[in-house]
Coordinates of C-alpha atoms and ligand atoms in Angstrom, one line a residue:
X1 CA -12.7 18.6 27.6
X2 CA -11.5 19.9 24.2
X3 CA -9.1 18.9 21.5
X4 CA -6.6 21.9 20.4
X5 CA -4.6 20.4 17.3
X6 CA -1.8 22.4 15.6
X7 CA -0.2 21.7 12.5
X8 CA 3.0 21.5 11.0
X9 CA 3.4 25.4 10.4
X10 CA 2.3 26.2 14.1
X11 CA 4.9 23.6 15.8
X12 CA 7.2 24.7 12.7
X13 CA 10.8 25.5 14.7
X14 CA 11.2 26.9 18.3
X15 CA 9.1 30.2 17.9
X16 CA 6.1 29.4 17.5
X17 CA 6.4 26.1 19.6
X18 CA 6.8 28.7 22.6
X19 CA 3.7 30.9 21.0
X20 CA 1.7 26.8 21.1
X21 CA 2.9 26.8 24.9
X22 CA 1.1 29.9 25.8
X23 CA -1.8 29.1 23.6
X24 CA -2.3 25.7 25.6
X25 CA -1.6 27.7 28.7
X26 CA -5.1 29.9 28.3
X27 CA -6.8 27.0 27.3
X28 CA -6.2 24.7 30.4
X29 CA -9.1 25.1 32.4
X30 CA -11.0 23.7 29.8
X31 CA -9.1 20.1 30.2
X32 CA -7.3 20.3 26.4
X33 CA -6.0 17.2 25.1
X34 CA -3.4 18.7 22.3
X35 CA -2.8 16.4 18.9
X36 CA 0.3 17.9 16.7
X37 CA 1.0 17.2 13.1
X38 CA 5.0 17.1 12.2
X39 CA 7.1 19.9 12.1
X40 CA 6.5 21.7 8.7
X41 CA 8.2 20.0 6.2
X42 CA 9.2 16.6 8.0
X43 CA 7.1 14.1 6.5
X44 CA 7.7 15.5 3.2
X45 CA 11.2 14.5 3.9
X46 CA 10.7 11.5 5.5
X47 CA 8.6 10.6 2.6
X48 CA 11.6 11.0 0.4
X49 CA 13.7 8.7 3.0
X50 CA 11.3 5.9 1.8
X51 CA 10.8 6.7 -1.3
X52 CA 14.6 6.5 -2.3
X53 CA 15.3 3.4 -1.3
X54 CA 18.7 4.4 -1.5
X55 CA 18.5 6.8 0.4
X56 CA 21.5 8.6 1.4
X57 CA 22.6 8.7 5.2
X58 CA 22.6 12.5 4.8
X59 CA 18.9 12.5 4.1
X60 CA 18.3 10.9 7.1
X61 CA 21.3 13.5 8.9
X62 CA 19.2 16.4 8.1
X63 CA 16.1 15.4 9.7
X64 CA 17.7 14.5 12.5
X65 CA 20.1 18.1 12.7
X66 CA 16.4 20.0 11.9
X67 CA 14.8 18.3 15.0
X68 CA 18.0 18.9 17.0
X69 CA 18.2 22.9 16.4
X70 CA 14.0 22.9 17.9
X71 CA 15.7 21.7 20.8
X72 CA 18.2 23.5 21.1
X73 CA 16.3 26.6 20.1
X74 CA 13.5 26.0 23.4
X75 CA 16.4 25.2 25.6
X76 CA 15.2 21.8 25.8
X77 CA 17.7 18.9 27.0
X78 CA 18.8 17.5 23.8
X79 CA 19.3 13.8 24.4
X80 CA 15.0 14.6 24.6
X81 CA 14.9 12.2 21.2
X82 CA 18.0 10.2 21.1
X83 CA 15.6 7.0 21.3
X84 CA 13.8 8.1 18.6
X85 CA 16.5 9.2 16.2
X86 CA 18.1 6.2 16.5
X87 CA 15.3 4.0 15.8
X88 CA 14.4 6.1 12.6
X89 CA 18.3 5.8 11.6
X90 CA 18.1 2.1 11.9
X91 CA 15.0 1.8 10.1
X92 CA 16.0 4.2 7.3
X93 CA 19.3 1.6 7.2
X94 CA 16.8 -1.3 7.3
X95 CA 15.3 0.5 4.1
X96 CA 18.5 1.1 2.2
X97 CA 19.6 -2.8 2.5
X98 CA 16.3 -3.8 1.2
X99 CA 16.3 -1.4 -2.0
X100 CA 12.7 -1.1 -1.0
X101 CA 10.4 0.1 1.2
X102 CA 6.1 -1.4 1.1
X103 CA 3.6 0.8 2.0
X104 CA 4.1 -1.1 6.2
X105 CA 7.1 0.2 6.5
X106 CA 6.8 3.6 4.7
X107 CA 3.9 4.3 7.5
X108 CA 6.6 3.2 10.4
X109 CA 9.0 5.3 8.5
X110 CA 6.3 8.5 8.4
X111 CA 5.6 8.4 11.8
X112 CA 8.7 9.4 13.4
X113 CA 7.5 13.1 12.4
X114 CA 4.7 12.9 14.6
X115 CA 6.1 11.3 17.3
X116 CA 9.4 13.2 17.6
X117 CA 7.3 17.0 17.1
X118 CA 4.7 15.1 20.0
X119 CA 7.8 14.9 22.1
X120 CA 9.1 17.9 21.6
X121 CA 6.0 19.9 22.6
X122 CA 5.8 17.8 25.8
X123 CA 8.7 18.9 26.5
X124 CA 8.0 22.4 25.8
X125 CA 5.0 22.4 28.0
X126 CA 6.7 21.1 30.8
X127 CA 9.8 23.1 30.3
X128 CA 7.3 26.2 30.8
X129 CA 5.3 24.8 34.2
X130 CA 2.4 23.1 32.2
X131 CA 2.8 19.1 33.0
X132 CA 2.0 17.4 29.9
X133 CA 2.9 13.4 28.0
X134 CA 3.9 12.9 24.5
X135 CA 1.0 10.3 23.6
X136 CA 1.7 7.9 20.9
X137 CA -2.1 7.8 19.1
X138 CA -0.9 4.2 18.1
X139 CA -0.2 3.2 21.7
X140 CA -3.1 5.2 23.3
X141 CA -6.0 3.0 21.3
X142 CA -6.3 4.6 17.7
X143 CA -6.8 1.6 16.0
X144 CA -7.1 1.0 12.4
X145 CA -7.6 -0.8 9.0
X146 CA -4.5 -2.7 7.6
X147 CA -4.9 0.0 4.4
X148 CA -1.2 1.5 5.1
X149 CA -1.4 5.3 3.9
X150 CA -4.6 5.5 4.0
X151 CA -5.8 3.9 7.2
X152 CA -9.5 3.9 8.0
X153 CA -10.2 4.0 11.8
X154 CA -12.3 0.9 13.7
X155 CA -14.9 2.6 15.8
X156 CA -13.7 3.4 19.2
X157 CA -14.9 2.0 22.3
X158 CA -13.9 3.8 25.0
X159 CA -9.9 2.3 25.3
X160 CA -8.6 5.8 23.8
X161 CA -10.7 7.9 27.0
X162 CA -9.6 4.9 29.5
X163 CA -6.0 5.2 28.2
X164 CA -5.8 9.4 28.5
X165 CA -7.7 9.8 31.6
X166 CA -4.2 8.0 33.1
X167 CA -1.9 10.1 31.3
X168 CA 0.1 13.1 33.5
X169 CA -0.9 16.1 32.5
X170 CA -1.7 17.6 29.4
X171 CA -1.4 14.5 26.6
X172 CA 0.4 15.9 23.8
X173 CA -0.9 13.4 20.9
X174 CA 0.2 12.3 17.6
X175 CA -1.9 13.3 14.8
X176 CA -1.7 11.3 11.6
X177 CA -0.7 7.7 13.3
X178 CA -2.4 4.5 14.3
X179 CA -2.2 1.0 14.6
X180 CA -4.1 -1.7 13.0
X181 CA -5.3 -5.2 14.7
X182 CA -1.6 -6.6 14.3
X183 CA 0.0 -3.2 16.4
X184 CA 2.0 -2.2 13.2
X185 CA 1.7 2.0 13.0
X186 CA -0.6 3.0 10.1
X187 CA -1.2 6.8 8.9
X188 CA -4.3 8.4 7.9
X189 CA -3.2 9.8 4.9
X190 CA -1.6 13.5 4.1
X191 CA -2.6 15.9 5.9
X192 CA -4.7 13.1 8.7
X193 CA -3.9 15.1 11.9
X194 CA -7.3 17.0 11.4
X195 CA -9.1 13.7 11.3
X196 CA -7.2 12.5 14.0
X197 CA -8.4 15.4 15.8
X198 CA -11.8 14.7 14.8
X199 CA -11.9 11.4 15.9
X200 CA -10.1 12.1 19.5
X201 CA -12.3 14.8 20.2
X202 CA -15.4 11.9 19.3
X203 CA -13.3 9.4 22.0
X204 CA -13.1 11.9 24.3
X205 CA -16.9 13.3 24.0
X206 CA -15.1 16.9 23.8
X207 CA -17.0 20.1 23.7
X208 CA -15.2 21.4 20.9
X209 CA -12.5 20.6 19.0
X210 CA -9.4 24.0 17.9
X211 CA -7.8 23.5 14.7
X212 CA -5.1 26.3 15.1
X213 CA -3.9 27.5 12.3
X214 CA -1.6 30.5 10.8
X215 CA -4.6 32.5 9.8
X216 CA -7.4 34.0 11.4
X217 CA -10.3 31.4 10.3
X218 CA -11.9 30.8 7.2
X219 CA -12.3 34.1 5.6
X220 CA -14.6 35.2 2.9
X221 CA -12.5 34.8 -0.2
X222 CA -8.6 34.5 -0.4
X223 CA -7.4 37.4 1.0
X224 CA -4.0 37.6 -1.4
X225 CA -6.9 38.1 -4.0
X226 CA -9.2 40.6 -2.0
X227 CA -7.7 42.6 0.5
X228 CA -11.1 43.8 2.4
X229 CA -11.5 39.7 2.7
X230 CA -12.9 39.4 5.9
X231 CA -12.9 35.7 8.7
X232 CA -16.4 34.3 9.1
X233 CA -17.5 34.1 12.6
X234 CA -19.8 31.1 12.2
X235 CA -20.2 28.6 8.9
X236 CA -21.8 25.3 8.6
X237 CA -20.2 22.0 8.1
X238 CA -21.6 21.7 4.4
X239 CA -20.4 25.1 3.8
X240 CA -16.9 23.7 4.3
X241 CA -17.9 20.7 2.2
X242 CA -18.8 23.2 -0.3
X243 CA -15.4 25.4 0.4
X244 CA -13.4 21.6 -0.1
X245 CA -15.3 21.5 -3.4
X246 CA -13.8 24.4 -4.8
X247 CA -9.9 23.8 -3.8
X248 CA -10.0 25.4 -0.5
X249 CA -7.9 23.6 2.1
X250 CA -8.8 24.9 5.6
X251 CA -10.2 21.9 6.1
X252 CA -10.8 18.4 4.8
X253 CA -14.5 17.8 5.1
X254 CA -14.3 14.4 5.1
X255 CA -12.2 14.2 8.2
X256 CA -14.6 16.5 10.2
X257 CA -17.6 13.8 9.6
X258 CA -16.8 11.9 12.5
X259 CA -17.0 15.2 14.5
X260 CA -20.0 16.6 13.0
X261 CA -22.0 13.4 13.6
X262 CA -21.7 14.0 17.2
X263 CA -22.4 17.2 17.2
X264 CA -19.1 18.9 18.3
X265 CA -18.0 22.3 17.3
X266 CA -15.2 23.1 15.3
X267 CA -13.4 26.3 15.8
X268 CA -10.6 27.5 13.2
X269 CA -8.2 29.7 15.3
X270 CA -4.7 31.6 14.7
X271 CA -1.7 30.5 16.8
X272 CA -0.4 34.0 16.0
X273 CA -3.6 35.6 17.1
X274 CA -5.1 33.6 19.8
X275 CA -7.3 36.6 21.1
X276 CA -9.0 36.4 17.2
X277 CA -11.9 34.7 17.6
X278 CA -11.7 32.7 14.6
X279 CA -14.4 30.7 13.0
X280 CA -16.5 28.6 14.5
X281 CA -17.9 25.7 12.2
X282 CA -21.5 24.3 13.4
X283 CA -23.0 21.3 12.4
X284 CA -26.3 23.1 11.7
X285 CA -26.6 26.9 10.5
X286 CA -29.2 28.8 11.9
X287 CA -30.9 31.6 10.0
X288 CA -29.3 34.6 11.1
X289 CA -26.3 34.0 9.0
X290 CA -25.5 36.1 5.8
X291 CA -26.9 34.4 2.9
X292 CA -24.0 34.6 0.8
X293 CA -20.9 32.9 3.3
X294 CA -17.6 32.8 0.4
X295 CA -16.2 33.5 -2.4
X296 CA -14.2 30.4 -3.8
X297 CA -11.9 29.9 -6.4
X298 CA -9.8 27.5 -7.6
X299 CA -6.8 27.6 -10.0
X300 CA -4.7 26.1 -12.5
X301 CA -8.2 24.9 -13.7
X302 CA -8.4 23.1 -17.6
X303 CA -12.0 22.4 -19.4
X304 CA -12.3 19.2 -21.4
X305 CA -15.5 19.3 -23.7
X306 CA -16.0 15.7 -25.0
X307 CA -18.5 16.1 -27.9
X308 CA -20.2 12.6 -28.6
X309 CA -19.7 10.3 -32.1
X310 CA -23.4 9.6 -31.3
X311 CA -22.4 6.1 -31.8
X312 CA -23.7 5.7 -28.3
X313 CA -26.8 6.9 -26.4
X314 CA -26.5 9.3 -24.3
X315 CA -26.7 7.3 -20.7
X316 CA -23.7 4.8 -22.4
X317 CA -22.1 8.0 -23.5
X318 CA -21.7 9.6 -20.2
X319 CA -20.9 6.3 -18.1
X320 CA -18.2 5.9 -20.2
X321 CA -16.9 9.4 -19.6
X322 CA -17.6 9.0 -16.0
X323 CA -16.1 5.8 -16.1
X324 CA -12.8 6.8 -17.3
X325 CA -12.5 9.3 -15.0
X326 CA -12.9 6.8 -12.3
X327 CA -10.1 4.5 -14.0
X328 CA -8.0 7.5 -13.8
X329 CA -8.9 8.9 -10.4
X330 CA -9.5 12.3 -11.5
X331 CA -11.7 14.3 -9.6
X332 CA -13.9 16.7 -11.7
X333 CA -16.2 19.9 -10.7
X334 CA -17.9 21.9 -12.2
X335 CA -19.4 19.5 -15.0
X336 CA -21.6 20.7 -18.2
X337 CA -23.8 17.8 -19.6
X338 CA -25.5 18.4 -23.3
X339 CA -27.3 15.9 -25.2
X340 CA -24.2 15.0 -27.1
X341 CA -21.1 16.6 -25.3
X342 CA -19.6 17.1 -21.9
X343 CA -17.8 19.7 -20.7
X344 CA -15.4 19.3 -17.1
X345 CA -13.5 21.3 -15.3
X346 CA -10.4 19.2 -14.4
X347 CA -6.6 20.3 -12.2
X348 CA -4.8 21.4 -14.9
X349 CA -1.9 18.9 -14.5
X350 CA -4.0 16.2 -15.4
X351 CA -5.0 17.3 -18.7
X352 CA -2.6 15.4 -20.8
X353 CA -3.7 11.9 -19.9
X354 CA -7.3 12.5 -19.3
X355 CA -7.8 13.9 -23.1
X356 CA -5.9 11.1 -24.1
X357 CA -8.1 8.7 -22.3
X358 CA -11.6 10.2 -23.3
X359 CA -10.5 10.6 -27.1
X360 CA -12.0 7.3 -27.8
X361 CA -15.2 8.2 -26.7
X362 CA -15.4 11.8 -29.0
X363 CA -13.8 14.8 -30.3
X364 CA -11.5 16.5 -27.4
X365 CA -11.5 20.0 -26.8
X366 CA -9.5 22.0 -24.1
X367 CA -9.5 25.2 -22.5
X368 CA -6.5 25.5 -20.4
X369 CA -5.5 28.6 -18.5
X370 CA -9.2 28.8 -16.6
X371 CA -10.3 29.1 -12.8
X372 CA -13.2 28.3 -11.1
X373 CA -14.7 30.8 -8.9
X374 CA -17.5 29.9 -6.5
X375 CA -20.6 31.7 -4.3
X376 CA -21.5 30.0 -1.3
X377 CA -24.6 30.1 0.5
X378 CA -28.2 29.3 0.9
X379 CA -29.7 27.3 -1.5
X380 CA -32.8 29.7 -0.8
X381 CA -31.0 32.2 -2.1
X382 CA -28.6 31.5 -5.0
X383 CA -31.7 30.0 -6.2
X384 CA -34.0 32.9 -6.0
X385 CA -31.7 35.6 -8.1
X386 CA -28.6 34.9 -6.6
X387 CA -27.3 33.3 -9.5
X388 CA -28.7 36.0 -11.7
X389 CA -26.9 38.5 -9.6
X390 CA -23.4 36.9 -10.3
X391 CA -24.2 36.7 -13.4
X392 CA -25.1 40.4 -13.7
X393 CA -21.9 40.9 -12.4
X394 CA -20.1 38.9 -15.0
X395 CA -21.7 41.1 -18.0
X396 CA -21.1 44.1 -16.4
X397 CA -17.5 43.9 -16.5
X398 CA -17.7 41.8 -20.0
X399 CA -16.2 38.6 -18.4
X400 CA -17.1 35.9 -20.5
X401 CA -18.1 32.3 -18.7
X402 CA -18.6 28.8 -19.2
X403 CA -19.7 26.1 -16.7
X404 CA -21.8 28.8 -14.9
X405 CA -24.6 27.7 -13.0
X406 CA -26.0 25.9 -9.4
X407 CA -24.2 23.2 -7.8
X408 CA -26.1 20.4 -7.6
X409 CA -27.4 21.3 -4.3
X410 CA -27.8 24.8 -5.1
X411 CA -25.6 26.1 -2.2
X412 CA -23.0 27.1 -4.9
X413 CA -22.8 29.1 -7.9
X414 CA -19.8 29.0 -10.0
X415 CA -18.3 30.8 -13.2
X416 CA -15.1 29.2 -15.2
X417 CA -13.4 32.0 -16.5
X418 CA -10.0 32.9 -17.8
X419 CA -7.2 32.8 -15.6
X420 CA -6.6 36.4 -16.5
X421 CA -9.8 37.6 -15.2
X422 CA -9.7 35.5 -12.2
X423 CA -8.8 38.5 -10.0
X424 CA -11.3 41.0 -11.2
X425 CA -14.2 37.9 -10.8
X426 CA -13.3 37.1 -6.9
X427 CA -13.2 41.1 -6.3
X428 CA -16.3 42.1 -8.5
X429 CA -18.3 38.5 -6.2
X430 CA -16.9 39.8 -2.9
X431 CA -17.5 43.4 -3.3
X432 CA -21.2 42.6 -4.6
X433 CA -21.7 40.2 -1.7
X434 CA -19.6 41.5 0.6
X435 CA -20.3 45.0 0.7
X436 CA -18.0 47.6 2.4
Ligands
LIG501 N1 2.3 15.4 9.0 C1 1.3 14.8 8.1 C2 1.4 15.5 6.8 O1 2.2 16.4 6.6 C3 0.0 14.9 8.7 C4 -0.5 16.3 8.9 O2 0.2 17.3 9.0 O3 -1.8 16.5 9.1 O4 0.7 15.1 5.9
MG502 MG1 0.7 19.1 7.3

């Protein structure tokens, strides 16, 4: 068996819900079971619904209308989710009398994107000769913490096989949803269908588990930035970690754990070209791939150097820095330590408050307007002149850096640089590690 799980983008409106039906079709000897994330842009909407707890009717209207031209766009009989809309319009009334909605009833409010898109795409299938079930992961045994919006799963023990081996047909499941001990729906957090996928394709023992996608795998640096940017047939799983580490978003690397400890591939593919092979993530890398697998880069980047009053040793110093960051959840990368001073790279949009909070501690200086740019690969060899070769590259073309150096793994080399020079860095990397 295999898991194939397409996101919001690929089930997005009618068109490419019809391109997902044939992309299921060439997979069904190999037993898929299919998870779906929302249609793009639902839960953002349905977000809002809870958000504003006085949220108008017409908030809700337009959800509803959205979900109402997918089926009429398939052709689909469109009483399909007149169940489901009116439980989400009574609970988004429910909502708007209480002012207020807790994080429970936010999650019951969420899933309604998932389950109306796993609906849908039943449907679909069916519609086009494929028999297939809209699954609700929160019925079918996905069971979870009580932490709503950020649900952690409780180990799996065979209930969600039992419960899919009697589904008809293809089970069409939602991504994102569970239930905890008590049966109330719980999400994984943004963006959870990949773990969901992750953690059916565990349940299920699959052989591999499709992320599909709108691009053609992970590809060797962003190819807005570098034309000649080419997909990767084959990565490791700490080469996405590393990938994660430096903004990317293919996929979140924590939500691929589950599927990594057991060994099952992961293959990045394009619902708009399924005959692309994609790239095929592997739990292990053997030696015959290029040493050098990305170039990375991250934007909107700002570096905070806290220089010490000394009135601390150094150890008290830095836990305090570190400490702060904690307090205010910021997540840091690359980071500079000196005897007396620290220097991190931090999302731009943060910078206010974090300067503010680490001005006790020293003087504050910033750099905004920097990137990050990142080479990934073997330790073995960014260690052995790799890093001297980017760094070649850097004074030949007279770009300045700070922050440059080895991850702490060595798997990773990376350059801040000026935001105006970010272009020119990721094509200089690529074309020196990349070649032709
Ligand atoms: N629909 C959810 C979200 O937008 C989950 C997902 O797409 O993975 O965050
Ligand atoms: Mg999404």
């Amino acid at each position: 068996m295999i898991v194939m799980k397409f996101g919001g983008t690929s089930v997005g409106g009618a068109a490419a819900i019809r391109q997902v039906v044939e992309v299921v079709r060439g997979q069904l000897p190999l037993r898929p079971v299919v998870v779906v994330s929302a249609h793009a842009g639902v839960t953002d909407a349905l977000q809002a619904v809870a958000r504003t707890a006085a949220a108008e009717e017409a908030a809700i209207d337009a959800i509803i209308e959205r979900h109402q031209q997918i089926l009429v766009g398939l052709q689909l009989d469109e009483r399909l989710l007149d169940a489901e809309l009116a439980d989400l319009r009574d609970l988004a009334r429910g909502v708007r009398l209480l002012g207020e909605a807790s994080a429970k009833i936010t999650d019951a409010v969420l899933s309604f994107g998932e389950r109306l898109s796993a609906r849908v795409v039943a449907a679909a299938l069916t519609a086009k000769g494929i028999e297939a079930t809209a699954v609700d992961a929160f019925a079918a045994g996905m069971v979870t913490d009580s932490s709503f919006g950020r649900a952690r799963p409780v180990p799996d023990d065979g209930r969600m096989l039992r419960y899919l081996d009697e589904v008809t047909g293809v089970p069409v499941v939602t991504g994102f949803l569970g239930a905890d001990q008590d049966g109330n729906i719980t999400t994984l957090g943004r963006n959870g269908s990949d773990y969901s996928a992750a953690l059916i394709g565990v349940a299920i023992a699959a052989t591999e588990i499709q992320i599909w996608k709108d691009v053609d795998g992970v590809h060797t640096a962003d190819p807005r930035l570098v034309p000649d940017a080419r997909p990767i047939p084959t990565m490791g799983f700490e080469d996405i970690a590393n990938l994660a580490s430096f903004g990317s978003k293919v996929l979140h690397p924590a939500a691929m754990v589950p599927a990594m400890q057991h060994g099952i591939r992961i293959r990045v593919r394009n619902t708009l070209s399924p005959e692309a092979p994609g790239t095929t993530i592997e739990a292990t890398v053997d030696d015959a791939l290029p040493a050098v697998r990305a170039i990375a880069h991250r934007t909107s980047v700002a570096l905070v150097s806290v220089r010490s009053h000394r009135l601390l040793p150094q150890h008290a110093f830095l836990a305090r820095i570190f400490a702060e960051l904690h307090e205010m959840e910021c997540d840091v990368g690359p980071v500079a330590v000196g005897e007396a001073a620290v220097t991190i790279a931090i999302d731009d949009a943060n910078v206010g408050r974090i300067a503010a909070s680490l001005a006790s501690l020293g003087d504050v200086q910033i750099a905004s307007e920097r990137a990050v740019v990142g080479v990934i690969g073997d330790a073995a060899v960014l260690e052995n002149g790799g890093i001297a070769d980017v760094l070649k590259e850097m004074v030949g073309a007279d770009i300045s850096v700070r922050c440059a150096g080895l991850g702490a793994l060595g798997s990773t080399v990376s350059v801040a640089v000026a935001a105006e020079r970010l272009t020119e860095t990721v094509r200089l990397l690529h074309s020196r590690f990349f070649p032709g």
